[in-house]
């Protein structure tokens, strides 16, 4: 089996194992919740020119959208999230920033997340939480084969209940992974860089 193809199975097995272990907990400690999010995402460089400090090569900031399903285990939540974005390769110089609109990168990302409450506020469910875990990013550049990158994801999430079932969320965080560029795609003198992706956004959570 290809190396990249194993990661969805690993993430799925991780979630299934945690959920299976929760069956021995009291029924009142088990619950599901569903979250839809919209974020703005910013990126660090994807490649670096070893012969010059300028220009810089990164990805254009772009919106991203995600869905997350979680299950409560004791005082924590374990979940599986899926997100999508599309962006363009960008060149930044001292006085210019140009994005290649003909060259698009799309990214589907699957993450296995553990959410831990940090600062509860009141008794209605408001508060601050930390969500973190491993992720698999599937990148597809225009005219090229898709490629997978293992990533780490983390975010701070502020929860503001609107009712007993609905909550409004504000979040900020990011992921870190290898560059989505392949080595054989780079000109001489260029190297891949670590890709940091930061995001801030809002979400709507539903608890049945």
GROMACS .gro file of C-alpha atoms in nm:
model
  208
    1UNK     CA    1   0.000   0.000   0.000
    2UNK     CA    2   0.129   0.350  -0.086
    3UNK     CA    3   0.264   0.549   0.205
    4UNK     CA    4   0.018   0.836   0.161
    5UNK     CA    5  -0.279   0.599   0.136
    6UNK     CA    6  -0.209   0.460   0.483
    7UNK     CA    7  -0.273   0.786   0.667
    8UNK     CA    8  -0.655   0.796   0.623
    9UNK     CA    9  -0.666   0.444   0.772
   10UNK     CA   10  -0.442   0.549   1.061
   11UNK     CA   11  -0.654   0.856   1.142
   12UNK     CA   12  -0.976   0.657   1.113
   13UNK     CA   13  -0.843   0.377   1.335
   14UNK     CA   14  -0.734   0.633   1.595
   15UNK     CA   15  -1.082   0.782   1.616
   16UNK     CA   16  -1.259   0.444   1.619
   17UNK     CA   17  -1.029   0.318   1.895
   18UNK     CA   18  -1.098   0.617   2.117
   19UNK     CA   19  -1.473   0.595   2.063
   20UNK     CA   20  -1.474   0.222   2.134
   21UNK     CA   21  -1.295   0.286   2.463
   22UNK     CA   22  -1.564   0.531   2.568
   23UNK     CA   23  -1.838   0.264   2.583
   24UNK     CA   24  -1.761   0.188   2.946
   25UNK     CA   25  -1.831   0.550   3.052
   26UNK     CA   26  -2.167   0.650   3.200
   27UNK     CA   27  -2.429   0.734   2.939
   28UNK     CA   28  -2.465   1.093   3.059
   29UNK     CA   29  -2.096   1.161   2.978
   30UNK     CA   30  -2.139   1.067   2.611
   31UNK     CA   31  -2.264   1.313   2.352
   32UNK     CA   32  -2.207   1.415   1.993
   33UNK     CA   33  -2.160   1.761   1.849
   34UNK     CA   34  -2.127   1.892   1.493
   35UNK     CA   35  -1.943   2.206   1.380
   36UNK     CA   36  -1.924   2.397   1.053
   37UNK     CA   37  -1.644   2.654   1.016
   38UNK     CA   38  -1.529   2.928   0.779
   39UNK     CA   39  -1.173   3.057   0.810
   40UNK     CA   40  -0.923   3.289   0.650
   41UNK     CA   41  -0.590   3.110   0.596
   42UNK     CA   42  -0.241   3.258   0.552
   43UNK     CA   43   0.071   3.066   0.446
   44UNK     CA   44   0.447   3.082   0.490
   45UNK     CA   45   0.685   3.013   0.199
   46UNK     CA   46   0.659   2.690  -0.001
   47UNK     CA   47   1.004   2.707  -0.162
   48UNK     CA   48   1.319   2.911  -0.114
   49UNK     CA   49   1.577   3.038  -0.362
   50UNK     CA   50   1.917   2.952  -0.215
   51UNK     CA   51   2.091   3.199  -0.448
   52UNK     CA   52   1.893   3.512  -0.350
   53UNK     CA   53   1.696   3.649  -0.054
   54UNK     CA   54   1.431   3.808  -0.277
   55UNK     CA   55   1.169   3.743  -0.398
   56UNK     CA   56   0.971   3.515  -0.165
   57UNK     CA   57   0.747   3.231  -0.283
   58UNK     CA   58   0.436   3.147  -0.082
   59UNK     CA   59   0.063   3.074  -0.128
   60UNK     CA   60  -0.201   3.344  -0.158
   61UNK     CA   61  -0.420   3.394   0.154
   62UNK     CA   62  -0.756   3.229   0.099
   63UNK     CA   63  -1.082   3.126   0.269
   64UNK     CA   64  -1.117   2.768   0.390
   65UNK     CA   65  -1.422   2.571   0.500
   66UNK     CA   66  -1.457   2.275   0.731
   67UNK     CA   67  -1.684   2.027   0.906
   68UNK     CA   68  -1.610   1.857   1.237
   69UNK     CA   69  -1.788   1.574   1.417
   70UNK     CA   70  -1.695   1.510   1.782
   71UNK     CA   71  -1.780   1.267   2.059
   72UNK     CA   72  -1.749   1.341   2.428
   73UNK     CA   73  -1.517   1.118   2.632
   74UNK     CA   74  -1.511   1.213   3.000
   75UNK     CA   75  -1.420   1.586   3.007
   76UNK     CA   76  -1.275   1.587   2.655
   77UNK     CA   77  -1.397   1.558   2.298
   78UNK     CA   78  -1.242   1.346   2.022
   79UNK     CA   79  -1.332   1.422   1.666
   80UNK     CA   80  -1.269   1.390   1.296
   81UNK     CA   81  -1.257   1.705   1.085
   82UNK     CA   82  -1.251   1.765   0.709
   83UNK     CA   83  -1.160   2.098   0.547
   84UNK     CA   84  -1.113   2.237   0.196
   85UNK     CA   85  -0.936   2.535   0.040
   86UNK     CA   86  -0.809   2.653  -0.298
   87UNK     CA   87  -0.518   2.893  -0.337
   88UNK     CA   88  -0.256   3.021  -0.584
   89UNK     CA   89   0.122   3.030  -0.592
   90UNK     CA   90   0.241   3.384  -0.513
   91UNK     CA   91   0.567   3.574  -0.566
   92UNK     CA   92   0.645   3.861  -0.327
   93UNK     CA   93   0.918   4.116  -0.397
   94UNK     CA   94   1.022   4.440  -0.226
   95UNK     CA   95   0.747   4.637  -0.402
   96UNK     CA   96   0.526   4.382  -0.574
   97UNK     CA   97   0.307   4.081  -0.498
   98UNK     CA   98   0.188   3.865  -0.787
   99UNK     CA   99  -0.034   3.555  -0.765
  100UNK     CA  100  -0.043   3.315  -1.059
  101UNK     CA  101  -0.418   3.279  -1.117
  102UNK     CA  102  -0.359   3.002  -1.373
  103UNK     CA  103  -0.181   2.778  -1.119
  104UNK     CA  104  -0.417   2.660  -0.843
  105UNK     CA  105  -0.346   2.450  -0.537
  106UNK     CA  106  -0.644   2.274  -0.379
  107UNK     CA  107  -0.615   2.110  -0.039
  108UNK     CA  108  -0.838   1.858   0.131
  109UNK     CA  109  -0.737   1.796   0.491
  110UNK     CA  110  -0.852   1.528   0.735
  111UNK     CA  111  -0.762   1.571   1.103
  112UNK     CA  112  -0.809   1.356   1.414
  113UNK     CA  113  -0.854   1.609   1.696
  114UNK     CA  114  -0.863   1.606   2.074
  115UNK     CA  115  -1.037   1.909   2.228
  116UNK     CA  116  -0.951   1.999   2.587
  117UNK     CA  117  -1.134   2.271   2.787
  118UNK     CA  118  -0.897   2.537   2.917
  119UNK     CA  119  -1.106   2.816   3.068
  120UNK     CA  120  -1.477   2.752   3.131
  121UNK     CA  121  -1.694   3.061   3.175
  122UNK     CA  122  -2.016   3.017   3.370
  123UNK     CA  123  -2.230   2.705   3.363
  124UNK     CA  124  -2.387   2.731   3.015
  125UNK     CA  125  -2.095   2.590   2.817
  126UNK     CA  126  -1.909   2.910   2.731
  127UNK     CA  127  -1.532   2.911   2.750
  128UNK     CA  128  -1.195   2.861   2.584
  129UNK     CA  129  -1.067   2.522   2.461
  130UNK     CA  130  -0.759   2.382   2.287
  131UNK     CA  131  -0.805   2.150   1.989
  132UNK     CA  132  -0.502   1.963   1.852
  133UNK     CA  133  -0.401   1.647   1.668
  134UNK     CA  134  -0.246   1.488   1.355
  135UNK     CA  135  -0.374   1.564   1.006
  136UNK     CA  136  -0.335   1.443   0.650
  137UNK     CA  137  -0.329   1.710   0.376
  138UNK     CA  138  -0.400   1.610   0.015
  139UNK     CA  139  -0.270   1.879  -0.223
  140UNK     CA  140  -0.358   1.894  -0.595
  141UNK     CA  141  -0.175   2.149  -0.812
  142UNK     CA  142  -0.300   2.242  -1.160
  143UNK     CA  143  -0.188   1.987  -1.417
  144UNK     CA  144   0.007   1.777  -1.166
  145UNK     CA  145  -0.057   1.463  -0.961
  146UNK     CA  146  -0.194   1.500  -0.610
  147UNK     CA  147   0.043   1.456  -0.318
  148UNK     CA  148  -0.009   1.393   0.056
  149UNK     CA  149   0.162   1.561   0.349
  150UNK     CA  150   0.143   1.460   0.714
  151UNK     CA  151   0.070   1.765   0.934
  152UNK     CA  152   0.015   1.876   1.292
  153UNK     CA  153  -0.286   2.096   1.367
  154UNK     CA  154  -0.380   2.307   1.671
  155UNK     CA  155  -0.629   2.585   1.747
  156UNK     CA  156  -0.774   2.785   2.035
  157UNK     CA  157  -1.154   2.788   2.024
  158UNK     CA  158  -1.382   3.034   2.204
  159UNK     CA  159  -1.735   2.902   2.251
  160UNK     CA  160  -2.036   3.133   2.302
  161UNK     CA  161  -2.371   2.949   2.348
  162UNK     CA  162  -2.670   3.088   2.161
  163UNK     CA  163  -2.915   2.832   2.299
  164UNK     CA  164  -2.909   2.488   2.461
  165UNK     CA  165  -2.824   2.332   2.122
  166UNK     CA  166  -2.646   2.602   1.920
  167UNK     CA  167  -2.317   2.784   1.983
  168UNK     CA  168  -2.115   3.047   1.798
  169UNK     CA  169  -1.739   2.984   1.782
  170UNK     CA  170  -1.434   3.202   1.720
  171UNK     CA  171  -1.103   3.028   1.658
  172UNK     CA  172  -0.739   3.089   1.577
  173UNK     CA  173  -0.464   2.837   1.506
  174UNK     CA  174  -0.279   2.664   1.230
  175UNK     CA  175  -0.099   2.364   1.084
  176UNK     CA  176   0.261   2.277   1.005
  177UNK     CA  177   0.376   2.034   0.736
  178UNK     CA  178   0.628   1.986   0.457
  179UNK     CA  179   0.590   2.200   0.145
  180UNK     CA  180   0.328   2.077  -0.105
  181UNK     CA  181   0.589   2.113  -0.381
  182UNK     CA  182   0.784   1.804  -0.486
  183UNK     CA  183   1.162   1.821  -0.514
  184UNK     CA  184   1.166   1.715  -0.880
  185UNK     CA  185   0.939   2.011  -0.966
  186UNK     CA  186   1.189   2.273  -0.849
  187UNK     CA  187   1.447   2.457  -1.063
  188UNK     CA  188   1.813   2.434  -0.973
  189UNK     CA  189   1.897   2.642  -0.667
  190UNK     CA  190   1.552   2.605  -0.508
  191UNK     CA  191   1.464   2.398  -0.200
  192UNK     CA  192   1.141   2.308  -0.028
  193UNK     CA  193   1.056   2.482   0.300
  194UNK     CA  194   0.840   2.395   0.598
  195UNK     CA  195   0.486   2.515   0.532
  196UNK     CA  196   0.307   2.698   0.812
  197UNK     CA  197  -0.061   2.776   0.762
  198UNK     CA  198  -0.231   3.012   1.010
  199UNK     CA  199  -0.603   3.062   1.024
  200UNK     CA  200  -0.869   3.264   1.205
  201UNK     CA  201  -1.240   3.219   1.166
  202UNK     CA  202  -1.587   3.158   1.299
  203UNK     CA  203  -1.804   2.851   1.333
  204UNK     CA  204  -2.148   2.727   1.424
  205UNK     CA  205  -2.182   2.424   1.653
  206UNK     CA  206  -2.487   2.202   1.701
  207UNK     CA  207  -2.538   1.960   1.989
  208UNK     CA  208  -2.841   1.728   1.940
   0.00000   0.00000   0.00000
